Structures are given as structure tokens and as C-alpha cells.
Amino acid sequence: MGSSDTVISIDAMGGDLGPAAVVSGMAKSAEKNPNLRYIVHGDEAQLKPLIAKRKITDICDIRHASDVVTMHEKPSHVMRHGKGTSMWSAIEAVRAGDATVCVSCGNTGALMAVSMIRLRKVSGVNRPAIACLWPSRNPSGFNVMLDVGADIRADQDDLLQYALMGLSYARNGFGIARPRIGLLNVGTEEHKGRAELKVAHEMIEAAADSNDFDYVGFVEGGDIPSDRVDVIVTDGFTGNVALKTAEGTANLISEGLREAFKFSPLSRIAALLAYPSLRRLRKRIDPRRVNGGVFLGLNGTVVKSHGSADATGVSAAIKLAVQLAQSGFGEKLAARVASASEAGQVADTAGEPQTAGGTNST
Amino acid sequence: MGSSDTVISIDAMGGDLGPAAVVSGMAKSAEKNPNLRYIVHGDEAQLKPLIAKRKITDICDIRHASDVVTMHEKPSHVMRHGKGTSMWSAIEAVRAGDATVCVSCGNTGALMAVSMIRLRKVSGVNRPAIACLWPSRNPSGFNVMLDVGADIRADQDDLLQYALMGLSYARNGFGIARPRIGLLNVGTEEHKGRAELKVAHEMIEAAADSNDFDYVGFVEGGDIPSDRVDVIVTDGFTGNVALKTAEGTANLISEGLREAFKFSPLSRIAALLAYPSLRRLRKRIDPRRVNGGVFLGLNGTVVKSHGSADATGVSAAIKLAVQLAQSGFGEKLAARVASASEAGQVADTAGEPQTAGGTNST
């Protein structure tokens, strides 16, 4: 493999649609990116013909793993007995430095557990987080929200770290030079919300200048898809409920639309005429296009693709992984967190703002 | 006024659209219900002609209040200086026993604060809650969720009380004899979530039989609009974020639909043909049809109508108020909470389940 190649580690076995969908997504991404190489983990007997069929044998290094982590397996069980699984092997390739980023469609809890014990937390990070993309009114079409479920707790220090990790992700993953960060609360007034939120509010505000981001203050649930914020910070309990509530609402409305258009012969004609318009809308808010939750705060980057991702979804997750690998995201995030915690320590004693020169891209 | 009359106390001044929309909603409801009487609070000079124009002078008792609580006034300020407001006067009529239920379109925080200090909590209730209606796949078209923002905290005992208050509300407000109750969490497995949720899970399960409801266990954000649950219990922080996130998602999709239909001449024709279908859908998920957050756990029932409610919205809130007044909801909720806390005390010492006979309708 050439020195300018980007190597992505792929867990080919975890998804609902099986390895065929994953390999098909890999081929889709490879078409657009000649420098892409894969380390593919899973059952060699199944993978070899699929890879040959898609004509990507040359860029794939298959690492056989006989076991698969199922969607309902408990994380604690996988941590103890998961060594022979494709998921474990895929993470291991990142740990060993053979690949920069890992992509898996598998069980989120197990993937986080294995990532935690094998990759370990970045120095200075207390709780890793999962960042997701959210369809929004911003020109990019989405916002970043974290944590959406890595941990059900987060205190003020964690929330500040989430802000810094989200900053680094928005800058390196999506090229937003000066992201606008908001803190999720039940109102935008300063006196609202839990005690730790009020403290985090002040901490994030104080960190904005030295870390080159704009802090927009408290935001509410209705602001998550708005164009006045790029990164929304919250604890993993609230973030997970919000994410699933939004998915549930979108599903209810889609169902309602489908029923409405089936109601009468006239509405069926309308549906036919409206089809291109509706397809444009669906594309805009299609979860497959923004597929990929990213685990932040570990020594190595893990992209969690949706369990039900098809080739388009897998390819979107790989695209994100490539962007993160090529930007050197992992090191930059680690530097950002480390420099912020140093700055915090110095500020505590000397009151001087500390910004390392040349870290604006972290 | 006759003995079978239902008397509702109306704060006519708080809404975004002013007293004209409120009076028009009152007239709409009165048309359908000959036994309805109003005590109307606000500026008499404004109200008198509006009421005369709608020809409901005979059923209205105007109580003049010169001040109005604005949408941005702080609850603490209204608590200290709000005595001359229409909101205060409207709550006062319930406290004095002149009306059974109060309806207001005003500032939620202020309305809750005034309700708390004037009506006081029902004996046995630690934290009152706000219950809202949520469009769902149930035959009724909606589910009940609480708390959506009365209090940002809730421990296991509060969550059990919310379950019992939600039960009483679903039964008396909507005639669901044996409501199915779920507890909101980040997963449906028993080991998931915060410590207080695991305890509340067991407490609510243990209370199900003696209180005649079905406990469906943990539910996730995506289950809020589902047809496998009638009442969703959560703390006010999570509930408020979920509610606003769902509204934000629905707004994003409606906007997208409008834009999609404006895109080309063909899509404009499609929009025209699809109009009846889309109107049916909008009606189904129209927040005005299910207008009315209800404050539960106080000595008196308060229905909070949406600030931007028009005549249709106000009329929906009044309909709900009438239903609650006629079912004797307030007393039944108090009896339910009291009997449950007695049962809890007895169970703690003697381990015997205690159900008072004949309280099945509470």
C-alpha cells in the first residue's frame, strides 16, 4: 500500500443486512477514492467471494474472525468473551496502528465497550461520547449533537469536554472553521436548568475565545435542527431520548403522509405528481446520507454505522471515516483536550489564558 | 346558574392573540355545551364588547383584573407582584371554589408558580407535574406524557406519583379504563438507565395491580407516539426536551414539505391535488386539536392552553377542562395519591396490598 493511502478497518459482519451490504458499500466508496484501502474483518469464506464479485480484492486485506456480535448481546458478555469476533478484530487493527479509523454496523453498546477496553480513553477525557448528525437548516444540512448515548451521566467537566470534542469533530470532520456551540437545556434563560448545567454554561463560555469557537448559550429541543448552532452539547441520557424521539416523530409523520396519499384516487394521482418533490425532501432528511455516529475521546476513531444501513448508508459512514482519517482528527482531538486541561490548570493558578500557537485546526 | 352547570374559570388576557381569540374559543365551546358557564378574568372594558359580540353575555361572569402577565415575565416576579393580574384572579376563582377548573393561555412558568402558591400541592404529592398530549398511533390519536416541565428533577417516588397521576388523568380525562403506563429510558432492557429509574421501574410495576393499570416497562423516545402505551412517565427535564425536540422535528419536516411542493410547476399542481390529503394529516397531528397541558397534583385543576392558541385551540382546551370538571377528576386524583401512599405505608410494615374498594374510577 502506498504512503498516501487511507486505511479503514471494517467490521463486515455486524449489520442487519449482513456482509453483502457492507462489501457493496465498501465498493461504492472505493470507486470515488483511489487511495482507499480496507482491512476487512469477518468470516473469510463469506467475504472472499463478495469482495471478488465487487472487484475490490486488490484493496482488501481480509482478517478472518469466526464469531459475530449479535444485536442483542450484552456489552459485558462481549467484553469477556468477544475476542474471536469481527468487531473485536476490527477495533484491534486500529489499536495496533494498522488502520486509522474503524467502521462497524454492529451493536452500539458492545462496540463502545470493546472500544473502551481496547483503545482506552484519551488522556484528560473522563467520559467518551457518541456524536451524531442531525438534519438541520444549516447550509451543510446537518448539526452535530453529543453525547447521544455513550454514558447516561455527565457533570460540568464532562460537558465542557463534550464541547471541545464536538468542536474538534465539526472542524475536522466537516470543515467548519469556527463552530457555534450550544448547551441543551429546558429554556434559554440563564437561571434555568440543573445546577451542573449552569456551571457548564460558564465553563464553556470561558473556553470559547481560547479555543476559537462561538458559544451561543443554552439551546432548547426545538433548536437542535436550527441554523443558529452547529454543535449541541448534552448528557447521553437526554441526547439519546431526544434522538429517538425525533426519529419516532419523523416516522409518525412519514407514515401519516403515506396513508394520506393512499386515501383516494385523487390523492394517489397527487402522490404520483408529488413524487419528485417528496424524494427531494426525503433525500434532505435521509438518515442514510448522514449515517455515522462517531465515538469521541478514545485513542482511535470509531464510526458506528446504523445497524440497518444498506450500501448507501455504509458508504456514507466510510466517507466520514476517510474524512476523519485524512484530517488527522484523532491526534488533533487529543491535543485539543490536553491543551484545554493544561489551560484550565494554569488559569486556576495564574489566571492567564493559555492557547498553544498553531492548534487552530485541532 | 343551575346545579348541573359546569363552571370554568378563564384567564382571558394571557395569550399571544389577545382576548378576542379566547372569547371566540369560549363561544365555540358554549355552542356545543348548554350547561357551560364561565368566570372570565381580565380588562372589563375590553372583554364586555367581545363577549356581547359573541352573544355569550348570559353565561359569563366578568371579574375585572387590570394587569396582564406577559410571556417573558419571571415566575418569581409574578409570585410577588402578580395579585392584580387576570392569571392570579383566574386561579383564585378555583381556590375559592367558584369554578372547578382554570384555563389560561399565559406564560407557563408564571402559571405554575401562581398555581403552586395559591392552590397548594395535594397531600401526598411531592412535585406537581405538567401532562401533555402527544399525537400517537393509538385509536384515540394521542398519548399522555408527564412531566413535561413542571420540575427539572424527579426521584423514584416522584416518578411513581407521576404514574398514578397520569393514570387518573388518562382515566378521567379520556375514559381509558385500564391505561398502559411506560417509563421513559434509553433502552428497554432492565439493566439500562439511571439508578432512580431502576427503582422506579420496580415501584411502578408493584403498584400496577392494586391501581388497575398495566405497566409496560421501560419505553424509549421512539415509543412515545406508539400504540403500545397510553401514559409515558419521565422527569420534567427529559420530558421538556423530548416535547420541544418533537415539535422542532415536525416543524422542520413541514417546512421541507412546503418547500418541496413549491419547487416546480408540476409540484405546485401536485400540492393542489394533495391538499385534502395533507389537510387530513395535518388535522390528525394538529397540536390545536390536542391543546392543553394539565397541571397535576394541585388542589384544583389548571389547563394550560398554548400561548399561540386560536379559537380552535382555546375551545379544545376548554373541552378538556369540562371533561375533567365533570368527571370529578381533582378529587379522584387526590384520593388515588392518598390511597397509594397509605398502601405504601402499610405494605412497608405488614406487606399487605391495600386497595380501597370502589376507587376503580379514580
XYZ file of C-alpha atoms in Angstrom:
724
model
C 0.000 0.000 0.000
C 1.252 3.494 -0.816
C 2.194 6.018 1.847
C -0.683 8.346 0.898
C -3.225 5.553 1.261
C -6.021 5.846 3.780
C -6.613 2.563 5.570
C -10.021 1.910 7.149
C -10.759 -1.092 9.339
C -14.177 -2.609 8.536
C -16.252 -4.887 10.744
C -18.099 -6.613 7.898
C -20.388 -8.833 9.983
C -22.404 -6.782 12.470
C -25.181 -5.218 10.369
C -28.787 -6.317 9.953
C -28.333 -6.808 6.197
C -25.209 -8.973 6.520
C -21.784 -8.692 4.889
C -23.112 -8.281 1.308
C -24.445 -4.786 2.104
C -21.193 -3.827 3.835
C -18.988 -5.005 0.970
C -21.244 -3.283 -1.521
C -20.878 -0.028 0.445
C -17.099 -0.503 0.515
C -17.042 -0.847 -3.276
C -19.201 2.260 -3.654
C -16.750 4.332 -1.604
C -13.681 2.861 -3.308
C -14.968 3.972 -6.719
C -14.777 7.596 -5.599
C -11.479 7.332 -3.760
C -8.492 5.617 -5.443
C -6.296 5.908 -2.314
C -8.660 3.954 -0.112
C -7.605 0.596 1.368
C -9.565 -1.717 3.669
C -8.759 -4.197 6.376
C -11.917 -6.345 6.438
C -12.875 -8.450 9.453
C -15.238 -11.421 9.379
C -15.810 -14.887 8.001
C -13.273 -15.285 5.191
C -15.324 -17.922 3.362
C -18.242 -15.492 3.085
C -16.204 -12.362 2.483
C -13.833 -13.577 -0.248
C -16.480 -14.174 -2.949
C -18.387 -10.996 -2.043
C -15.200 -8.943 -2.356
C -14.222 -10.663 -5.602
C -17.678 -10.032 -7.046
C -17.310 -6.315 -6.313
C -13.793 -6.359 -7.817
C -12.082 -4.826 -4.779
C -9.850 -7.781 -3.904
C -6.704 -5.698 -4.538
C -7.534 -3.103 -1.929
C -8.819 -5.502 0.745
C -6.824 -7.276 3.419
C -9.186 -9.888 4.905
C -8.639 -10.830 8.564
C -10.628 -13.909 9.421
C -12.829 -13.813 12.536
C -15.242 -16.683 13.072
C -17.592 -15.087 15.636
C -20.150 -12.306 15.258
C -21.536 -9.985 17.936
C -25.336 -10.112 17.654
C -27.595 -7.074 18.123
C -28.919 -8.294 21.478
C -25.692 -9.438 23.096
C -24.871 -7.693 26.372
C -21.780 -5.453 26.264
C -20.400 -7.098 29.425
C -20.583 -10.525 27.772
C -18.816 -9.297 24.641
C -16.087 -7.704 26.764
C -15.359 -11.063 28.389
C -15.951 -13.468 25.507
C -15.680 -11.349 22.364
C -12.067 -11.936 21.331
C -12.931 -14.081 18.339
C -15.474 -11.646 16.894
C -15.121 -9.484 13.782
C -15.908 -6.426 15.926
C -13.031 -7.096 18.297
C -10.669 -7.747 15.411
C -11.743 -4.511 13.669
C -11.006 -2.431 16.782
C -7.730 -4.311 17.293
C -6.478 -3.191 13.860
C -6.895 0.440 14.965
C -5.221 -0.230 18.297
C -2.253 -1.836 16.506
C -1.956 1.187 14.211
C -2.714 -0.796 11.036
C -5.751 1.403 10.326
C -6.707 4.906 11.447
C -10.466 4.566 11.777
C -12.813 1.625 12.334
C -16.315 1.345 10.838
C -18.913 -1.082 12.233
C -22.687 -1.580 11.808
C -22.780 -3.683 14.979
C -24.451 -3.429 18.384
C -23.657 0.065 19.760
C -23.258 -0.927 23.414
C -20.863 -3.765 22.615
C -18.896 -1.630 20.157
C -18.470 1.098 22.773
C -17.467 -1.444 25.440
C -14.848 -3.119 23.232
C -13.578 0.284 22.025
C -13.223 1.447 25.637
C -11.201 -1.541 26.853
C -9.013 -1.895 23.765
C -8.436 1.716 22.671
C -8.675 3.330 26.140
C -9.643 6.901 26.837
C -7.567 9.828 25.615
C -5.603 11.366 28.470
C -7.718 14.117 30.043
C -11.072 12.666 28.929
C -13.301 11.360 31.691
C -16.236 10.082 29.635
C -16.100 9.312 25.902
C -19.134 10.441 23.906
C -21.084 9.429 20.811
C -21.670 12.276 18.363
C -24.453 12.010 15.800
C -25.512 14.127 12.842
C -28.925 15.768 12.862
C -30.735 17.149 9.772
C -30.813 20.938 10.154
C -31.466 24.268 8.461
C -27.720 24.967 8.223
C -26.202 25.176 4.711
C -24.369 21.876 5.400
C -27.776 20.276 6.013
C -26.957 18.968 9.489
C -25.793 19.716 13.000
C -23.652 17.670 15.367
C -25.070 16.538 18.709
C -23.242 14.788 21.547
C -23.482 12.732 23.734
C -26.297 10.615 22.305
C -25.734 7.590 24.495
C -22.154 6.637 25.378
C -22.832 7.433 29.036
C -26.048 8.239 30.892
C -24.269 10.682 33.215
C -22.313 13.887 32.543
C -21.192 16.528 35.018
C -19.985 20.050 34.194
C -16.437 18.911 33.352
C -17.745 16.236 31.022
C -20.000 18.757 29.295
C -17.028 21.077 28.717
C -15.065 18.156 27.265
C -18.012 17.281 25.023
C -17.969 20.881 23.775
C -14.256 20.629 22.932
C -14.589 17.207 21.342
C -17.610 18.364 19.332
C -15.622 21.410 18.241
C -12.745 19.260 17.014
C -15.162 16.910 15.235
C -17.082 19.708 13.484
C -13.837 21.352 12.375
C -12.014 18.230 11.138
C -14.967 16.158 10.002
C -16.896 18.928 8.261
C -14.530 21.857 7.780
C -16.465 24.318 9.968
C -13.657 26.696 10.957
C -15.393 28.357 13.899
C -18.282 26.176 15.049
C -21.139 27.626 17.098
C -21.726 25.529 20.197
C -24.906 25.408 22.301
C -25.761 23.657 25.566
C -29.117 21.836 25.652
C -31.482 22.969 28.405
C -35.205 23.436 29.106
C -35.045 27.187 28.436
C -32.627 29.771 27.132
C -32.635 31.996 30.223
C -29.518 31.770 32.373
C -31.390 30.844 35.551
C -32.958 27.725 34.008
C -31.956 24.112 34.398
C -29.981 21.854 36.669
C -27.062 23.062 38.758
C -24.381 21.318 36.661
C -25.777 22.975 33.528
C -25.364 26.448 34.998
C -21.735 25.691 35.876
C -21.073 24.111 32.472
C -22.640 27.200 30.856
C -19.982 29.398 32.449
C -17.143 26.948 31.777
C -17.952 26.586 28.075
C -18.398 30.347 27.699
C -14.974 30.901 29.296
C -13.349 28.351 26.936
C -14.772 29.848 23.726
C -12.179 32.501 22.894
C -9.049 30.469 23.543
C -10.464 27.526 21.579
C -11.806 29.547 18.651
C -15.460 28.708 18.813
C -18.621 30.744 19.361
C -20.745 29.854 22.346
C -24.422 30.566 21.674
C -25.516 29.682 25.225
C -28.424 27.484 26.187
C -30.485 25.984 23.370
C -33.794 24.092 23.599
C -35.045 20.899 21.955
C -36.611 22.924 19.152
C -33.212 24.491 18.333
C -31.489 21.170 17.585
C -32.287 21.379 13.845
C -31.863 25.183 13.734
C -29.284 27.236 11.823
C -28.096 29.207 14.831
C -25.909 26.401 16.187
C -23.519 23.769 14.747
C -22.796 21.596 17.801
C -25.303 20.756 20.550
C -23.873 19.514 23.853
C -25.888 17.379 26.295
C -25.611 14.341 28.553
C -26.043 10.900 26.978
C -29.410 10.210 28.612
C -31.079 13.364 27.339
C -29.309 13.120 23.966
C -30.419 9.550 23.424
C -34.042 10.300 24.318
C -34.023 13.371 22.048
C -32.551 11.417 19.122
C -35.046 8.572 19.392
C -37.937 10.997 19.928
C -37.024 12.840 16.732
C -36.775 9.552 14.802
C -40.143 8.482 16.216
C -41.748 11.793 15.237
C -40.325 11.637 11.711
C -41.585 8.054 11.337
C -45.072 9.011 12.541
C -45.259 11.839 10.007
C -43.930 9.706 7.108
C -46.488 7.036 7.899
C -49.186 9.690 8.017
C -48.074 11.070 4.655
C -48.142 7.644 3.056
C -51.648 6.998 4.391
C -52.848 10.447 3.349
C -51.654 9.865 -0.212
C -53.364 6.470 -0.407
C -56.706 7.844 0.760
C -58.492 8.484 -2.550
C -57.873 8.154 -6.327
C -57.203 11.899 -6.430
C -54.646 11.729 -3.643
C -52.966 8.814 -5.461
C -52.549 10.996 -8.541
C -51.250 13.763 -6.329
C -48.722 11.357 -4.854
C -47.516 10.477 -8.346
C -47.054 14.130 -9.291
C -45.535 14.985 -5.931
C -43.108 12.077 -6.072
C -40.035 14.055 -7.261
C -40.690 16.765 -4.661
C -41.111 14.254 -1.890
C -37.990 12.429 -2.980
C -36.017 15.680 -2.743
C -37.319 16.175 0.779
C -36.605 12.590 1.759
C -33.077 12.922 0.423
C -32.589 16.052 2.511
C -33.600 14.366 5.731
C -32.490 10.836 4.764
C -30.732 9.303 7.769
C -28.608 7.199 5.387
C -26.937 10.289 3.960
C -25.758 11.415 7.379
C -25.038 7.910 8.589
C -22.365 7.503 11.221
C -22.276 8.084 14.944
C -18.694 8.755 15.972
C -17.133 7.658 19.267
C -15.085 10.563 20.582
C -12.436 10.620 23.300
C -10.710 7.295 22.620
C -7.215 6.579 21.286
C -8.523 5.793 17.836
C -11.670 6.791 15.981
C -14.684 4.509 15.658
C -17.578 5.228 13.310
C -20.787 3.427 14.234
C -22.924 2.934 11.152
C -26.671 2.293 11.570
C -27.437 -1.401 12.147
C -29.858 -1.387 9.224
C -27.521 0.520 6.888
C -27.604 -0.560 3.246
C -24.774 0.037 0.734
C -25.574 3.779 0.599
C -25.521 4.036 4.379
C -22.292 2.060 4.762
C -20.665 4.158 2.045
C -21.679 7.374 3.881
C -20.119 6.041 7.092
C -16.906 5.146 5.218
C -16.818 8.621 3.651
C -16.953 10.141 7.126
C -14.243 7.744 8.350
C -11.985 8.743 5.438
C -12.502 12.448 6.107
C -11.630 11.953 9.783
C -8.584 9.801 8.955
C -7.222 12.254 6.398
C -7.640 15.273 8.677
C -5.605 13.647 11.437
C -8.666 14.068 13.636
C -7.640 11.642 16.382
C -4.389 13.423 17.247
C -5.977 16.847 16.959
C -8.788 15.959 19.336
C -6.278 14.586 21.846
C -4.195 17.768 21.560
C -7.307 19.937 21.969
C -8.416 18.155 25.137
C -4.884 18.117 26.565
C -4.247 21.808 25.842
C -7.612 22.751 27.336
C -6.989 20.828 30.529
C -3.493 22.401 30.812
C -5.035 25.822 30.148
C -7.601 25.125 32.850
C -4.875 24.249 35.351
C -2.799 27.328 34.514
C -5.856 29.553 34.584
C -6.703 28.202 38.017
C -3.325 29.263 39.382
C -2.179 32.215 37.275
C -5.417 33.372 35.659
C -3.708 33.597 32.260
C -5.379 32.327 29.122
C -3.251 29.632 27.501
C -3.533 28.859 23.826
C -0.908 26.828 22.088
C 0.016 28.526 18.783
C -0.872 26.653 15.618
C -3.524 24.464 17.156
C -6.352 26.324 15.474
C -7.143 23.309 13.363
C -7.497 20.936 16.300
C -76.604 29.124 37.490
C -78.123 25.646 37.650
C -76.743 22.906 39.878
C -75.710 20.778 36.883
C -73.739 23.641 35.353
C -70.018 23.269 34.783
C -68.165 26.447 35.702
C -64.770 27.102 34.114
C -62.514 29.972 35.161
C -60.915 31.645 32.138
C -57.819 33.851 32.097
C -58.776 35.850 29.003
C -55.657 38.001 28.734
C -52.510 35.851 28.595
C -52.426 34.532 25.006
C -50.409 35.798 22.040
C -53.577 36.533 20.059
C -55.247 38.543 22.819
C -58.701 38.265 24.412
C -60.606 38.166 21.094
C -59.255 34.669 20.308
C -60.035 33.473 23.828
C -63.619 34.789 23.810
C -64.159 33.325 20.369
C -62.974 29.911 21.665
C -65.303 30.249 24.640
C -68.255 30.878 22.306
C -67.282 27.864 20.177
C -67.328 25.572 23.211
C -70.535 27.062 24.608
C -72.387 26.258 21.380
C -71.764 22.549 21.951
C -72.443 22.554 25.680
C -75.576 24.264 27.065
C -74.565 23.659 30.701
C -71.291 25.542 30.418
C -70.723 28.750 32.418
C -67.638 30.962 32.532
C -65.971 33.214 35.054
C -63.850 35.463 32.819
C -60.842 37.369 34.154
C -59.291 40.425 32.505
C -59.882 44.005 31.448
C -63.646 44.506 31.654
C -63.653 47.353 29.121
C -62.128 45.055 26.511
C -63.982 41.907 27.464
C -67.536 43.238 27.666
C -67.942 44.137 23.954
C -66.126 40.951 22.818
C -68.445 38.815 24.928
C -71.515 40.735 23.764
C -70.459 40.329 20.131
C -70.235 36.540 20.598
C -73.626 36.572 22.361
C -72.421 34.765 25.479
C -73.084 37.570 27.986
C -75.647 35.422 29.856
C -73.176 32.678 30.672
C -70.232 34.916 31.545
C -69.383 36.436 34.908
C -66.643 39.016 34.224
C -64.140 39.664 37.024
C -62.108 42.738 36.261
C -58.305 42.489 36.537
C -56.264 45.419 35.237
C -52.851 43.706 34.908
C -51.615 41.046 32.485
C -48.749 38.576 32.934
C -46.544 38.872 29.841
C -44.844 35.892 28.180
C -41.384 36.907 29.374
C -42.143 37.798 32.956
C -40.194 35.804 35.544
C -42.318 33.466 37.689
C -40.697 34.830 40.870
C -41.742 38.373 39.929
C -45.328 37.304 39.215
C -45.467 35.459 42.557
C -44.582 38.679 44.385
C -46.338 41.300 42.276
C -48.986 39.387 40.328
C -52.068 39.930 42.538
C -53.740 42.331 40.108
C -53.334 40.104 37.071
C -56.026 38.170 35.212
C -53.974 34.991 35.741
C -53.951 35.375 39.505
C -57.659 36.138 39.553
C -58.426 33.095 37.376
C -56.564 30.750 39.756
C -58.174 32.464 42.740
C -61.663 31.556 41.462
C -60.674 27.865 41.567
C -59.146 28.245 45.020
C -62.351 29.856 46.297
C -64.416 27.006 44.852
C -66.313 29.261 42.410
C -65.020 27.223 39.459
C -63.662 23.676 39.173
C -61.020 24.123 36.500
C -58.991 27.112 35.262
C -57.912 27.630 31.632
C -55.112 30.054 30.699
C -53.017 30.717 27.566
C -50.434 32.574 29.654
C -46.749 32.120 30.493
C -46.317 28.511 31.728
C -43.712 29.227 34.414
C -45.760 32.016 35.964
C -48.980 29.993 35.753
C -47.322 27.073 37.554
C -45.817 29.380 40.196
C -49.141 31.103 40.936
C -50.979 27.751 40.903
C -48.452 26.323 43.384
C -48.704 29.130 45.914
C -52.478 29.628 45.674
C -53.788 26.096 45.162
C -51.031 24.241 47.058
C -49.999 20.658 46.483
C -52.362 17.756 47.117
C -51.457 15.954 50.321
C -49.008 13.163 49.461
C -47.672 14.816 46.288
C -44.072 15.976 46.415
C -43.764 17.515 42.956
C -46.687 18.558 40.756
C -46.332 17.705 37.060
C -47.447 19.013 33.692
C -49.056 16.391 31.468
C -49.257 16.966 27.736
C -50.938 15.127 24.881
C -48.814 13.613 22.134
C -50.107 12.557 18.676
C -49.875 8.759 18.552
C -50.903 5.600 16.722
C -53.484 4.777 19.406
C -57.161 4.770 18.343
C -57.673 7.933 20.442
C -54.977 9.609 18.339
C -52.785 10.608 21.263
C -50.837 9.550 24.331
C -50.305 11.332 27.625
C -46.786 12.250 28.744
C -45.704 13.712 32.074
C -43.792 15.590 33.452
C -43.015 17.934 30.542
C -41.587 20.753 32.589
C -43.147 21.492 35.986
C -39.918 20.453 37.721
C -36.475 19.616 36.352
C -35.912 16.949 38.994
C -37.769 13.728 39.827
C -36.688 10.859 42.052
C -38.204 7.362 42.187
C -41.077 8.427 44.484
C -41.944 11.328 42.209
C -41.930 9.038 39.181
C -44.345 6.655 40.919
C -46.612 9.606 41.738
C -46.442 10.755 38.124
C -47.541 7.260 37.084
C -50.552 7.440 39.426
C -51.440 10.994 38.425
C -51.102 10.093 34.741
C -53.325 7.058 35.347
C -56.012 9.203 36.946
C -55.769 11.761 34.143
C -55.993 9.174 31.331
C -58.970 7.511 33.021
C -60.985 10.634 33.864
C -59.900 12.873 31.026
C -60.123 10.344 28.222
C -62.085 7.380 29.525
C -59.278 4.827 29.236
C -60.379 2.293 31.854
C -57.070 0.471 32.243
C -54.261 2.669 30.898
C -50.926 1.177 29.889
C -48.089 3.057 31.557
C -44.441 3.138 30.439
C -41.323 4.655 31.998
C -39.057 6.579 29.596
C -35.461 5.336 29.427
C -32.579 4.953 26.967
C -33.316 1.276 26.373
C -35.949 -1.298 27.207
C -33.639 -3.761 28.989
C -33.959 -3.835 32.771
C -30.274 -3.082 33.404
C -30.375 0.199 31.466
C -30.573 3.736 32.771
C -30.023 5.749 35.902
C -30.304 4.251 39.379
C -33.554 6.061 40.247
C -35.146 4.704 37.066
C -34.401 1.122 38.050
C -36.010 1.671 41.455
C -38.991 3.491 39.930
C -39.364 0.593 37.458
C -39.907 -1.818 40.357
C -42.133 0.560 42.297
C -44.450 1.247 39.364
C -44.596 -2.455 38.493
C -45.558 -3.264 42.088
C -48.319 -0.612 42.042
C -49.932 -1.781 38.797
C -52.330 -4.461 40.057
C -53.740 -2.626 43.055
C -54.252 0.540 40.953
C -55.733 -1.204 37.910
C -53.247 -0.228 35.239
C -50.884 -2.189 33.004
C -47.206 -1.459 33.336
C -45.411 -1.987 30.023
C -41.942 -1.334 31.499
C -39.274 0.901 30.029
C -40.079 2.687 26.772
C -37.741 4.689 24.521
C -38.104 8.040 22.778
C -39.332 6.297 19.636
C -42.186 4.683 21.608
C -43.741 7.991 22.738
C -46.123 8.094 19.720
C -46.611 4.297 19.689
C -49.775 2.287 20.282
C -48.291 0.048 22.966
C -48.547 2.646 25.724
C -51.080 5.294 26.866
C -49.128 7.194 29.522
C -45.375 7.918 29.407
C -43.693 8.846 32.689
C -40.458 10.861 32.843
C -38.774 13.705 34.735
C -39.578 17.275 33.671
C -36.156 17.962 32.177
C -36.200 14.981 29.825
C -39.905 15.420 29.078
C -39.484 19.061 28.168
C -36.519 18.377 25.878
C -38.396 15.495 24.214
C -41.520 17.621 23.667
C -39.622 20.527 22.143
C -37.458 18.177 20.054
C -40.574 16.563 18.598
C -42.098 19.974 17.826
C -38.830 21.061 16.209
C -38.690 17.908 14.096
C -42.304 18.293 12.976
C -41.648 21.939 12.061
C -38.545 21.015 10.054
C -40.481 18.418 8.089
C -43.490 20.731 7.455
C -41.140 23.422 6.195
C -39.435 20.880 3.971
C -42.795 19.730 2.607
C -43.852 23.291 1.813
C -40.563 23.946 0.008
C -40.749 20.653 -1.867
C -44.231 21.494 -3.129
C -43.155 24.942 -4.282
C -40.183 23.614 -6.252
C -41.646 23.314 -9.777
C -44.933 23.931 -11.648
C -45.581 20.181 -11.506
C -45.046 20.029 -7.765
C -47.384 23.018 -7.366
C -50.120 21.092 -9.177
C -49.345 18.091 -7.009
C -49.716 20.279 -3.944
C -53.134 21.391 -5.111
C -54.301 17.810 -5.684
C -52.710 16.624 -2.463
C -54.251 19.433 -0.425
C -57.194 17.428 1.003
C -54.868 14.537 1.920
C -52.357 16.841 3.569
C -55.140 18.607 5.431
C -56.346 15.269 6.813
C -52.823 14.534 8.020
C -52.395 17.992 9.495
C -55.683 17.606 11.299
C -54.518 14.309 12.741
C -51.309 15.753 14.142
C -52.653 19.292 14.664
C -51.399 20.498 18.040
C -54.521 22.670 18.325
C -56.766 19.624 18.449
C -54.904 18.213 21.414
C -54.325 21.584 23.027
C -53.964 21.675 26.777
C -51.177 20.837 29.147
C -52.686 19.961 32.523
C -51.117 20.746 35.886
C -51.488 17.681 38.068
C -51.067 17.314 41.815
C -52.581 20.622 42.972
C -55.805 21.296 44.878
C -57.613 22.382 41.743
C -57.082 21.653 38.082
C -55.346 24.075 35.726
C -55.339 23.634 31.947
C -52.520 25.471 30.202
C -53.516 26.273 26.632
C -50.801 27.018 24.057
C -49.734 30.693 24.092
C -50.446 30.972 20.386
C -53.798 29.151 20.570
C -56.527 30.491 18.288
C -60.270 29.977 18.828
C -59.985 26.287 17.856
C -57.112 25.770 20.286
C -58.829 27.578 23.144
C -62.013 25.623 22.516
C -60.062 22.321 22.665
C -58.536 23.363 25.994
C -61.986 24.267 27.349
C -63.378 20.923 26.160
C -60.652 19.148 28.136
C -61.357 21.352 31.177
C -65.058 20.487 31.010
C -64.331 16.770 30.747
C -62.040 16.957 33.787
C -64.542 19.051 35.773
C -67.463 16.727 35.006
C -65.539 13.579 35.910
C -64.638 14.954 39.337
C -61.018 14.446 38.346
C -59.473 16.632 41.063
C -60.961 14.692 43.972
C -60.275 11.358 42.322
C -56.615 12.166 41.730
C -56.254 13.249 45.351
C -57.896 10.015 46.535
C -55.676 7.952 44.242
C -52.469 9.520 45.534
C -53.625 9.333 49.156
C -54.698 5.684 48.910
C -51.427 4.756 47.208
C -49.317 6.420 49.861
C -51.367 4.712 52.593
C -50.959 1.409 50.776
C -47.233 2.044 50.554
C -47.024 2.688 54.272
C -48.996 -0.408 55.187
C -47.058 -2.524 52.727
C -43.837 -1.329 54.306
C -44.902 -2.635 57.700
C -47.312 -5.515 57.088
C -46.615 -6.392 53.468
C -50.331 -6.402 52.675
C -51.637 -4.891 49.460
C -54.229 -2.209 50.278
C -56.843 -1.188 47.788
C -59.798 0.821 48.846
C -62.991 -0.695 47.368
C -64.879 1.374 44.844
C -61.982 3.602 43.850
C -61.603 1.963 40.459
C -62.616 5.142 38.725
C -60.032 7.306 40.484
